[in-house]
Short mmCIF file of C-alpha atoms and ligand atoms in Angstrom, two decimals:
data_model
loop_
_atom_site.label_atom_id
_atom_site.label_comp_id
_atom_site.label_asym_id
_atom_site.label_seq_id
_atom_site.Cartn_x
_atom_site.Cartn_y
_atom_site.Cartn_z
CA UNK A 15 62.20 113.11 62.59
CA UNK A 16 65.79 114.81 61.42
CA UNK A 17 68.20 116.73 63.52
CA UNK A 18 67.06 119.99 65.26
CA UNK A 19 68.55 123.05 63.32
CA UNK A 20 69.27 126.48 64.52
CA UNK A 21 68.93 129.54 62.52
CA UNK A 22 70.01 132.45 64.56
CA UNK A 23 67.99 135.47 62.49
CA UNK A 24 65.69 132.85 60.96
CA UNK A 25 62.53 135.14 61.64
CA UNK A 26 64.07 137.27 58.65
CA UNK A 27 64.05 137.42 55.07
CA UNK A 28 66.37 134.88 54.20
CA UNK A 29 66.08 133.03 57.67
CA UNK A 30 62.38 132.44 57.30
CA UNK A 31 62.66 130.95 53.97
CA UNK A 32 65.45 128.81 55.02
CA UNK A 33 63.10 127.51 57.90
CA UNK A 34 60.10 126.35 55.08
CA UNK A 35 63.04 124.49 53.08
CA UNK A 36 64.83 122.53 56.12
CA UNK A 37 61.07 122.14 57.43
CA UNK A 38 59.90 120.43 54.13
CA UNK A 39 62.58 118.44 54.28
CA UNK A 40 61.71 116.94 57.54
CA UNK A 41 64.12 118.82 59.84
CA UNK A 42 63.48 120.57 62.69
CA UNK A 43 63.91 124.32 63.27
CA UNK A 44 64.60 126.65 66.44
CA UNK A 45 65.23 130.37 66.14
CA UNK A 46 66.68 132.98 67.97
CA UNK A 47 65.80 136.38 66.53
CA UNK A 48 65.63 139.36 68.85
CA UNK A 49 62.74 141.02 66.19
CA UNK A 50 65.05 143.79 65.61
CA UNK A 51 62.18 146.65 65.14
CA UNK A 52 64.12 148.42 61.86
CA UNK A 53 63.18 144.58 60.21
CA UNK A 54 59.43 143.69 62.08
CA UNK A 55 58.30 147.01 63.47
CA UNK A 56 57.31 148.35 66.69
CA UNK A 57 54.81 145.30 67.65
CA UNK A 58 58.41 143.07 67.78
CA UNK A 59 55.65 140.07 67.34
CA UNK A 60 56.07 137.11 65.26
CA UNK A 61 55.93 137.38 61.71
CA UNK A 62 52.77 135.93 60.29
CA UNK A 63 55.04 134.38 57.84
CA UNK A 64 57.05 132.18 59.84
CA UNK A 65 56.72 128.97 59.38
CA UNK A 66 54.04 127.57 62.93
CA UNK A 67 56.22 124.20 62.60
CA UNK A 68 59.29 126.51 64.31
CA UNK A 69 60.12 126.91 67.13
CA UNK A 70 61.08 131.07 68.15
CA UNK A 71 63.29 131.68 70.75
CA UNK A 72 63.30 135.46 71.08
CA UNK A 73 66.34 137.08 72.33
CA UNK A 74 69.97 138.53 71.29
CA UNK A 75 72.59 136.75 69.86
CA UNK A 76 74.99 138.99 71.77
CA UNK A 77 73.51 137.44 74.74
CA UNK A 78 75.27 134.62 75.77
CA UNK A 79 72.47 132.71 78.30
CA UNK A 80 70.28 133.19 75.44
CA UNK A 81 72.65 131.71 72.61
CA UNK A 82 73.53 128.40 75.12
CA UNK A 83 69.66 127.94 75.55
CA UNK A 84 69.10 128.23 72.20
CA UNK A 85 72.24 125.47 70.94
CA UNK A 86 70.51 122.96 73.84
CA UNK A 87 69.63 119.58 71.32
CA UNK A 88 70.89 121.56 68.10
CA UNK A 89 72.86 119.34 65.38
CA UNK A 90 73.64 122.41 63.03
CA UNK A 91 73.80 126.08 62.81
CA UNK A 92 72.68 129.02 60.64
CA UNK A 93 74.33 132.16 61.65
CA UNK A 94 72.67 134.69 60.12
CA UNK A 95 71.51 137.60 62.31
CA UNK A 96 73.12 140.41 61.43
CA UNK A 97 72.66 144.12 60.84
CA UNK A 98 72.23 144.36 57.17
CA UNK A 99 72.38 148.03 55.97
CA UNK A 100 75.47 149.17 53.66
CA UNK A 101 74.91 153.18 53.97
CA UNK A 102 73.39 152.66 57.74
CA UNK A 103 76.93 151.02 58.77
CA UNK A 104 78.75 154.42 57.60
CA UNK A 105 76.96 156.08 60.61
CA UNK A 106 75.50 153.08 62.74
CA UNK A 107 79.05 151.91 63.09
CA UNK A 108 78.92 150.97 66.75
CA UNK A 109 75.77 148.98 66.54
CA UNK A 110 76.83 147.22 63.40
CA UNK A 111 80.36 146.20 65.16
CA UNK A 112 78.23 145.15 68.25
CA UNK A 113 75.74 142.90 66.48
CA UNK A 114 77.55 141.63 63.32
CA UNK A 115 80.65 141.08 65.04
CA UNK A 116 80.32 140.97 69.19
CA UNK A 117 77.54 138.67 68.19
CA UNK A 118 79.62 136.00 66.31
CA UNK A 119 81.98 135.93 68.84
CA UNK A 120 79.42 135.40 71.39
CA UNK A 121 78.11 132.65 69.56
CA UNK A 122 81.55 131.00 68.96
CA UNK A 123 82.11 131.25 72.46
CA UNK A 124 79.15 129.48 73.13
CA UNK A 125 79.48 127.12 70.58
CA UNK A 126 83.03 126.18 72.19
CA UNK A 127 81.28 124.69 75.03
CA UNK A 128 78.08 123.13 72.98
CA UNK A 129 79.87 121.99 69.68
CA UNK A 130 77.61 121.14 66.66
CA UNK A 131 78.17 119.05 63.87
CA UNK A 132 78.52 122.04 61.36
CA UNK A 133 78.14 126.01 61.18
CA UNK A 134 77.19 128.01 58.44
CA UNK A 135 77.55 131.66 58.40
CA UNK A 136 76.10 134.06 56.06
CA UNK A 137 78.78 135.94 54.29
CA UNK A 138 78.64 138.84 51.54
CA UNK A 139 79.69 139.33 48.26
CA UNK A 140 80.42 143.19 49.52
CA UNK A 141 83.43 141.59 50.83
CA UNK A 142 84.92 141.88 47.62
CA UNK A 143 84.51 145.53 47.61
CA UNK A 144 84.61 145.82 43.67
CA UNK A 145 83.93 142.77 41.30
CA UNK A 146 86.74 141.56 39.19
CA UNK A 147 87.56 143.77 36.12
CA UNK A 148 89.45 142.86 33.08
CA UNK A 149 91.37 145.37 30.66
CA UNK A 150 91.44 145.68 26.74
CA UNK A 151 94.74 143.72 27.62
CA UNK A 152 92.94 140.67 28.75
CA UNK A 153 94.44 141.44 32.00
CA UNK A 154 92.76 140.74 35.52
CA UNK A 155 91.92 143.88 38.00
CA UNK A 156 91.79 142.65 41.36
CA UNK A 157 92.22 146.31 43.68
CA UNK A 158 89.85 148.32 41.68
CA UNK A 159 88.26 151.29 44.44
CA UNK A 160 86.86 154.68 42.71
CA UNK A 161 88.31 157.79 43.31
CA UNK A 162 86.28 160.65 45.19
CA UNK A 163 87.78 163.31 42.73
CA UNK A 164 86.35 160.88 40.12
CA UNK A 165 82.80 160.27 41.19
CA UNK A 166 82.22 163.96 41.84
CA UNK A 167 82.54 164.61 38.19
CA UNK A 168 80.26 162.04 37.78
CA UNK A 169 82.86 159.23 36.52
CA UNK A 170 80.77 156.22 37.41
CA UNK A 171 82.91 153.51 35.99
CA UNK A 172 85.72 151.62 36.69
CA UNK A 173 88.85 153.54 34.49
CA UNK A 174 92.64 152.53 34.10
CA UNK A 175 94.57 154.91 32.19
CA UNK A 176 90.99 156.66 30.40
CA UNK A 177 89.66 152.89 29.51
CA UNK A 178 86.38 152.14 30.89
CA UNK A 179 87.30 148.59 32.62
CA UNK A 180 85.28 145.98 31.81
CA UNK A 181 82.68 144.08 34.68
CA UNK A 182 83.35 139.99 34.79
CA UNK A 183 82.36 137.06 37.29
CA UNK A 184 84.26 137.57 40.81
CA UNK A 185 85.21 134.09 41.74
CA UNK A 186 85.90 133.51 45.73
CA UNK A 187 89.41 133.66 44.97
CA UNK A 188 89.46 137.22 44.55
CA UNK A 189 91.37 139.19 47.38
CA UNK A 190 88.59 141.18 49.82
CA UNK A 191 88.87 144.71 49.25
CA UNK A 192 86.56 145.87 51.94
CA UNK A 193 84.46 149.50 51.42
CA UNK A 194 81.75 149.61 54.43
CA UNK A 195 81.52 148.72 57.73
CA UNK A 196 79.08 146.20 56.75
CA UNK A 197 81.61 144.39 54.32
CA UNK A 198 84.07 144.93 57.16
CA UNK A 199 81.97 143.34 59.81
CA UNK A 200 80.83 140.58 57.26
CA UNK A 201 84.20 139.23 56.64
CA UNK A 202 85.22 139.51 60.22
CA UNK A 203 82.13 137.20 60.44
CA UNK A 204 83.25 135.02 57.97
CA UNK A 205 86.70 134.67 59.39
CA UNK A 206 85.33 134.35 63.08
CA UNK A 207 84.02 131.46 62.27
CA UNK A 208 85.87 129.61 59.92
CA UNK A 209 89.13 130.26 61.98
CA UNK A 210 86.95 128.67 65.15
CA UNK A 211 85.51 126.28 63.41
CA UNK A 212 88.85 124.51 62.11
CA UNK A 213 90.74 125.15 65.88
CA UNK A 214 87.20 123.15 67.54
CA UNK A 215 86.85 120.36 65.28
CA UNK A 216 83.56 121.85 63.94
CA UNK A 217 82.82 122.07 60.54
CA UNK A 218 82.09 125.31 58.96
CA UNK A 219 80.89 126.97 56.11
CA UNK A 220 80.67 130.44 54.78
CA UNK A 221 78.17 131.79 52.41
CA UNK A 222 78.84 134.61 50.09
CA UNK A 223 74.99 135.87 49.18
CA UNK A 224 74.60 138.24 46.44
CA UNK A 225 71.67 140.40 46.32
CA UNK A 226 68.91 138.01 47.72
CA UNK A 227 65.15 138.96 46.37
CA UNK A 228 61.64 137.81 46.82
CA UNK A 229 58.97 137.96 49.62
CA UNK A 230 59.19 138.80 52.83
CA UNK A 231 61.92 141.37 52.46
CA UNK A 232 61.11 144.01 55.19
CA UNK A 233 59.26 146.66 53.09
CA UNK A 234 59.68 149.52 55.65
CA UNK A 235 63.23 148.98 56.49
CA UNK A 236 64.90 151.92 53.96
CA UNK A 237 68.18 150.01 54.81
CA UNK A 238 67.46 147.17 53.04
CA UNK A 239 67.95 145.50 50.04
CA UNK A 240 67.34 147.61 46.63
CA UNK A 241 64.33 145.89 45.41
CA UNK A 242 62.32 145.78 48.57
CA UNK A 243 63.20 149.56 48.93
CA UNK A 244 61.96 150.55 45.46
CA UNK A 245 58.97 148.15 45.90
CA UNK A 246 57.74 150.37 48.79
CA UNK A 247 58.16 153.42 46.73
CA UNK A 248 56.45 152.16 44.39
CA UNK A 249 53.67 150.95 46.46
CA UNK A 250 52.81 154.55 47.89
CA UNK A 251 53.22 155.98 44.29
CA UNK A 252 56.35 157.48 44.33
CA UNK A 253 59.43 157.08 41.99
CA UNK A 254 62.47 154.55 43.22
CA UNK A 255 65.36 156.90 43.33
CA UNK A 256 68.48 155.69 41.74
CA UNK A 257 71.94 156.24 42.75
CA UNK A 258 74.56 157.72 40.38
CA UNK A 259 73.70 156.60 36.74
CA UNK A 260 71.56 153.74 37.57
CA UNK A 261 74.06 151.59 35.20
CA UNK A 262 75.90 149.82 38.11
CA UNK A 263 75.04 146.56 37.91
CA UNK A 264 74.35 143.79 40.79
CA UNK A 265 73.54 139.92 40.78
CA UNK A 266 70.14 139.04 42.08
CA UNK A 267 69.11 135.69 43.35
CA UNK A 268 65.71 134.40 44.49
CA UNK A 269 65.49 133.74 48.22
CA UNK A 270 64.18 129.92 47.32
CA UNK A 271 67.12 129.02 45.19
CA UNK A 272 69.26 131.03 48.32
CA UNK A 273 67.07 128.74 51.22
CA UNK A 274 68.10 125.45 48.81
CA UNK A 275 71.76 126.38 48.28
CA UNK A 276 71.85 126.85 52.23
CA UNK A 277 70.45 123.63 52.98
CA UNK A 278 72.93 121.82 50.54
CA UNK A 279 75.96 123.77 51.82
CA UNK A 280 74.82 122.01 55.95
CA UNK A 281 74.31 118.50 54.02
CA UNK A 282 77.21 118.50 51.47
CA UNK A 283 80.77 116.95 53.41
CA UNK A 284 82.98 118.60 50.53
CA UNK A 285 81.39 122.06 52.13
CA UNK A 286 83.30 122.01 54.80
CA UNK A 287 86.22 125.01 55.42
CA UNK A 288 85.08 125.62 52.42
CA UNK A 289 83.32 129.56 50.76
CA UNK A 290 81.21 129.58 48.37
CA UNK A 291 79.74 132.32 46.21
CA UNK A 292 75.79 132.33 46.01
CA UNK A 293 74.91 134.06 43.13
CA UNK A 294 72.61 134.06 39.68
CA UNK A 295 76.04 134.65 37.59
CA UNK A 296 73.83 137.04 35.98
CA UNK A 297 73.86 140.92 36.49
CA UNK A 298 70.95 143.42 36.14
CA UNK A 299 71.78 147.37 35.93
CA UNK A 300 69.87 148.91 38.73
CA UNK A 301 67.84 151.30 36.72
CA UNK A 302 66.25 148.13 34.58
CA UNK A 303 65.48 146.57 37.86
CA UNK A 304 63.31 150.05 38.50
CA UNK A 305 61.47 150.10 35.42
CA UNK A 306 61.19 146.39 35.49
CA UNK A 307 59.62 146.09 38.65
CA UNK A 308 57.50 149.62 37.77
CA UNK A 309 56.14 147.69 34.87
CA UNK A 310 55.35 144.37 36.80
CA UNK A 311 53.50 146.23 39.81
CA UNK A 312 51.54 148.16 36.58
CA UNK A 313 52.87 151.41 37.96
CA UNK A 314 53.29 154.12 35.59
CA UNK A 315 56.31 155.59 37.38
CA UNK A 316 59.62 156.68 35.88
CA UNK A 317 61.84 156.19 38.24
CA UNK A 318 64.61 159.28 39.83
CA UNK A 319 68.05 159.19 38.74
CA UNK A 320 70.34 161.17 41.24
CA UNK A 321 73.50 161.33 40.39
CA UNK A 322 74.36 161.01 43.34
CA UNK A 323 77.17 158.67 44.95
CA UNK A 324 76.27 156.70 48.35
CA UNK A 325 79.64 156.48 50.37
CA UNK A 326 80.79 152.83 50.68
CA UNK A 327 78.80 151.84 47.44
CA UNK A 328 80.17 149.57 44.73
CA UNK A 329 80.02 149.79 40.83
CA UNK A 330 79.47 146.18 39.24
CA UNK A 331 80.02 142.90 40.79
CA UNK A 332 78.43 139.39 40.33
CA UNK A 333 79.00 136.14 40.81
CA UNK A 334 81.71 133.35 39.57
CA UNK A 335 79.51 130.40 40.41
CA UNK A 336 81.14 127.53 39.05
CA UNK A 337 82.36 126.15 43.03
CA UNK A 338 79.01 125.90 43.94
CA UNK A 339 77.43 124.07 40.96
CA UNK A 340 81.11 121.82 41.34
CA UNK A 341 80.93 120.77 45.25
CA UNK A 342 77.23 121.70 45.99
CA UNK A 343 75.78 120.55 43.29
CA UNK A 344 73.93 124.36 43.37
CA UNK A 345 72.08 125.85 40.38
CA UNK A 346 69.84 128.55 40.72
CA UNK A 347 66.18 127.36 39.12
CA UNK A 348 64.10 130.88 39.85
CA UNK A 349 64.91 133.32 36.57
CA UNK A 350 64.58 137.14 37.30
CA UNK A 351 61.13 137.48 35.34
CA UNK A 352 59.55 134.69 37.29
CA UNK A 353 60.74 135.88 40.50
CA UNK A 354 59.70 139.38 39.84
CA UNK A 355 56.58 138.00 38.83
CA UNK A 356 56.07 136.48 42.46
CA UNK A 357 57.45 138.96 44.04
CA UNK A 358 54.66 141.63 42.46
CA UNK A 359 51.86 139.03 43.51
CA UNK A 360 52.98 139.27 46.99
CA UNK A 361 53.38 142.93 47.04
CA UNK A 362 49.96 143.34 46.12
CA UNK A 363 48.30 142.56 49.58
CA UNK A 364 51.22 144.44 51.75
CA UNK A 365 51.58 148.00 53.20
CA UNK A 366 54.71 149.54 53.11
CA UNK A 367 55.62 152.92 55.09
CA UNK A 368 57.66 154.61 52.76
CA UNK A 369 61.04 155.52 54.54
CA UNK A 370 63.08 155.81 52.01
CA UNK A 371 63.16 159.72 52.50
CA UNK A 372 64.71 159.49 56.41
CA UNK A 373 67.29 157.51 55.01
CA UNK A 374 68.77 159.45 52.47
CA UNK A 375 68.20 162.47 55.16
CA UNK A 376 70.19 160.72 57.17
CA UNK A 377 73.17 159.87 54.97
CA UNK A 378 73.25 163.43 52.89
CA UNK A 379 73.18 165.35 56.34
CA UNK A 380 76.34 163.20 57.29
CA UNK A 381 77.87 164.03 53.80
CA UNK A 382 77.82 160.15 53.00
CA UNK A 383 76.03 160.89 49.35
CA UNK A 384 78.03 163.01 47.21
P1 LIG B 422 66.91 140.46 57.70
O1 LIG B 422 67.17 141.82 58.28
O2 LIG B 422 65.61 140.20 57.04
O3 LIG B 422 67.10 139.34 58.81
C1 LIG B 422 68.04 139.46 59.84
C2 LIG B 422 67.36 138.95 61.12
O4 LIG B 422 68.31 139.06 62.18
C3 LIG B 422 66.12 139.76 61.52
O5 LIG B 422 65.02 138.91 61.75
C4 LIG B 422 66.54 140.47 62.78
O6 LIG B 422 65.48 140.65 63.70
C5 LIG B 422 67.60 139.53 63.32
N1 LIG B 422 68.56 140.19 64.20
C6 LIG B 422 69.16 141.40 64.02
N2 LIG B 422 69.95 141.68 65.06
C7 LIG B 422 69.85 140.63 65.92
C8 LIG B 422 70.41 140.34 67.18
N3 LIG B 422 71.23 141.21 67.77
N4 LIG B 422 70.09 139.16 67.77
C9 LIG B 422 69.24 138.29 67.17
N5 LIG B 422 68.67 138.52 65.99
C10 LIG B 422 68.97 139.68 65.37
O7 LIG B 422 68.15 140.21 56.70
P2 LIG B 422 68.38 139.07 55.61
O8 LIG B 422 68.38 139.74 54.30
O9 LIG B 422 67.50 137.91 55.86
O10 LIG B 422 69.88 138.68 55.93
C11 LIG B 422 70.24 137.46 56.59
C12 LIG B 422 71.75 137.33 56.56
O11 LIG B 422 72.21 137.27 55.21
C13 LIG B 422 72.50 138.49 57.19
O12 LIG B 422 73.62 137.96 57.87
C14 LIG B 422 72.96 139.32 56.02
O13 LIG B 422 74.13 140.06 56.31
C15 LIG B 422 73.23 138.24 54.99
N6 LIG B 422 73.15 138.70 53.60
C16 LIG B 422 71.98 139.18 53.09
C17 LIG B 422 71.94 139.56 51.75
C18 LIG B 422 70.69 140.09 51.10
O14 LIG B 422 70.75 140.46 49.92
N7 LIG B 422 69.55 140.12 51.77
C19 LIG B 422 73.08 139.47 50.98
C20 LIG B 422 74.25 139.02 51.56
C21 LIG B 422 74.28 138.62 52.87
C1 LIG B 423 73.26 144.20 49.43
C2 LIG B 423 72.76 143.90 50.82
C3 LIG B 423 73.85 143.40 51.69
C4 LIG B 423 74.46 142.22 51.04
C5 LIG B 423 74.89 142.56 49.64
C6 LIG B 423 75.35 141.29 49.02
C7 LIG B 423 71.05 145.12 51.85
C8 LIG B 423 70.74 146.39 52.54
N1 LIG B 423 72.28 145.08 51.42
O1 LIG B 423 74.20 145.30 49.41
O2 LIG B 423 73.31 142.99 52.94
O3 LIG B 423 75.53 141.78 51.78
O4 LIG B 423 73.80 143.07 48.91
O5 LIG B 423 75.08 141.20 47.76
O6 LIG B 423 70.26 144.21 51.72
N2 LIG B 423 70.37 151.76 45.30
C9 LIG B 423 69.67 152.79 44.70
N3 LIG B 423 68.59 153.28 45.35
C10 LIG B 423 68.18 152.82 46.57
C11 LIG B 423 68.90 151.76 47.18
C12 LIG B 423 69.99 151.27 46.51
O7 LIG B 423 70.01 153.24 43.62
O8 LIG B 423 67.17 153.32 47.07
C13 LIG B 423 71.54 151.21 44.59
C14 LIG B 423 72.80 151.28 45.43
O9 LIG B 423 73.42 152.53 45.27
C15 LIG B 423 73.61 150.14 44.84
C16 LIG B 423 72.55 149.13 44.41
O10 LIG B 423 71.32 149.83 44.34
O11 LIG B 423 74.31 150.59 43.72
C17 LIG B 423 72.39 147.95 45.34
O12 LIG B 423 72.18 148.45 46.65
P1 LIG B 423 71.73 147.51 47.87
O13 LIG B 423 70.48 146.81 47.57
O14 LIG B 423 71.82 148.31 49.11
O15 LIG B 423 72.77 146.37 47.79
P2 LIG B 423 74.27 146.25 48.11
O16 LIG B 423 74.90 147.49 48.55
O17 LIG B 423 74.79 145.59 46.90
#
């Protein structure tokens, strides 16, 4: 039997995916996962998903007593529980400091006294605030940010000087430009650990996930990602509603390839003090996502464009991977069509509350759509 692994937030999305890959490769696998209710409802039971092979330690990771008990026999750690809504952290900003951040730092302290052989965090690409732009130049744009004045007219793109800038691959050496308190807390994450890791000798790695997709994605959470939120729409038979234009554009991965790149990143020695970007290098405008995933569910929906502008939101950004393919050895192997495929196979047997409505209450009352 392999080393005992700890995934702190494993009973998620991405966590419970991660625990079938390390599992099938003959690892073991403890979690600690408080069963926030926004992500597994008002039961707080475990998931049906999880994998029965792991073990679930329920409890907080701001918790120290719990965190110890949980790194007792543990070779390596996931950190991934985290708070994980962009427009929620413009209000929530308390309980997103508390969790994303207060929760590393409780875990580093722990980790201080129970040292593993490596840590990997779960980063963001909304670190980099904006994607990389180029100009008609040829010239790199590394500070892009949109102006209010500019979305309220309804200026969606990126402009220098009345030229629409133009979208390319953000490699991990662009500067963070931060725009939520989720990007804010994310990098502070990132940091946290990578700044502890090299002063205690233990190796560390940070993960910059683009938008992850597939099963499992908490349907009723209206905080998180864009594809499990229009997939619940879409299951009650109402429209997705897009965001300004619907022609920002985003990088979707498949959770497998995400679980796999994970797994290489803890078993990989050139991975550590190292961050990588884990991305498709491909980009996908929002509104073809909607009527993409309208068409593969068979619903004959047309999707709601706003026009409206969600505070803290980005324009276009996706992925530089060549690091990742060069030290991991990481290509993604799940293409968008298949995985959207899968994805509608799954979503046929679940039952989503639609609360996508409460959540745009939410941020309009607080002015944070414009
Ligand atoms: P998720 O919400 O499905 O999983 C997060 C898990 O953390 C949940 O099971 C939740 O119960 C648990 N959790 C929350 N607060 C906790 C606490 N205080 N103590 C213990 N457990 C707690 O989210 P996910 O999509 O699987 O995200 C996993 C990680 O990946 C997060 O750190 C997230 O920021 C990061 N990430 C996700 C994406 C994405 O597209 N899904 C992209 C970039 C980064
Ligand atoms: C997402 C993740 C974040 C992760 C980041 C990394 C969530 C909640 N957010 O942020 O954890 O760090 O990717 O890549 O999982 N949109 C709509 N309608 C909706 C919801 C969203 O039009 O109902 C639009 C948004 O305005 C945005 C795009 O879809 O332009 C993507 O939104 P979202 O899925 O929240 O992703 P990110 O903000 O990119």
């Amino acid at each position: 039997m392999k080393d005992k692994i700890l995934i702190t937030g494993g009973a998620g999305f991405i966590g419970s995916h991660l625990t079938d890959e390390l599992i099938s490769k003959g690892y073991q696998v403890r979690i600690l996962d408080n069963l926030s209710e926004q992500v597994h409802g008002i039961a707080g039971k475990r998931p049906d998903y999880l994998n029965p092979e792991a073990e679930l330690q329920i409890g907080d990771v701001r918790d120290k007593a719990a965190v110890t008990e949980a790194l007792k026999g543990v070779k390596a750690v996931f950190h991934f529980a985290a708070m994980v809504g962009v427009g929620q952290s413009m209000y929530e900003i308390r309980d997103y400091t508390e969790v994303n951040n207060i929760g590393t730092a409780t875990l580093l302290e722990a980790l201080i006294d129970h040292p593993v052989e490596k840590l990997i965090v779960a980063s963001s690409m909304s670190i980099y605030g904006e994607g990389l732009y180029k100009n008609a130049e040829g010239e790199y744009k590394m500070e892009c940010r949109r102006k209010f004045s500019s979305l309220k007219k309804h200026q969606w793109e990126m402009y220098e000087n009345g030229e629409v800038l133009e979208s390319v691959p953000t490699p991990e050496t662009k500067r963070p430009n931060l725009s939520s308190i989720y990007a804010l807390s994310k990098y502070d994450q990132e940091r946290l650990c990578l700044i502890t890791g090299e002063a205690y000798n233990i190796p560390t790695t940070a993960l910059r996930f683009f938008n992850v997709y597939g099963t499992r994605q908490a349907l009723s959470n209206p905080y998180t990602g864009v594809l499990a939120i229009f997939a619940a729409r879409l299951l009650n038979d109402n429209p997705p509603v897009i965001f300004e234009d619907g022609k920002q554009k985003r990088d979707f991965i498949h959770v497998k390839d995400v679980a796999r790149a994970c797994r290489l990143a803890m078993e990989v020695p050139e991975a550590n003090g190292e961050v990588f970007n884990i991305g498709s290098g491909n980009q996908y405008s929002i509104a073809y996502i909607a009527h993409k995933l309208a068409r593969v569910m068979k619903k004959d929906i047309t999707p709601e464009i706003t026009g409206k502008y969600r505070v803290g939101d980005i324009r276009h950004c996706y992925a530089d991977t060549a690091k990742a393919e060069k030290i991991l050895g990481f290509k993604p192997e799940i293409n968008f069509e298949e995985g959207l495929y899968e994805l509608s196979e799954w979503l046929k047997d679940q039952i989503a509350i639609d609360n996508a409505h409460k959540a745009s209450n939410e941020l309009s009352t607080r002015g944070l759509t414009v």
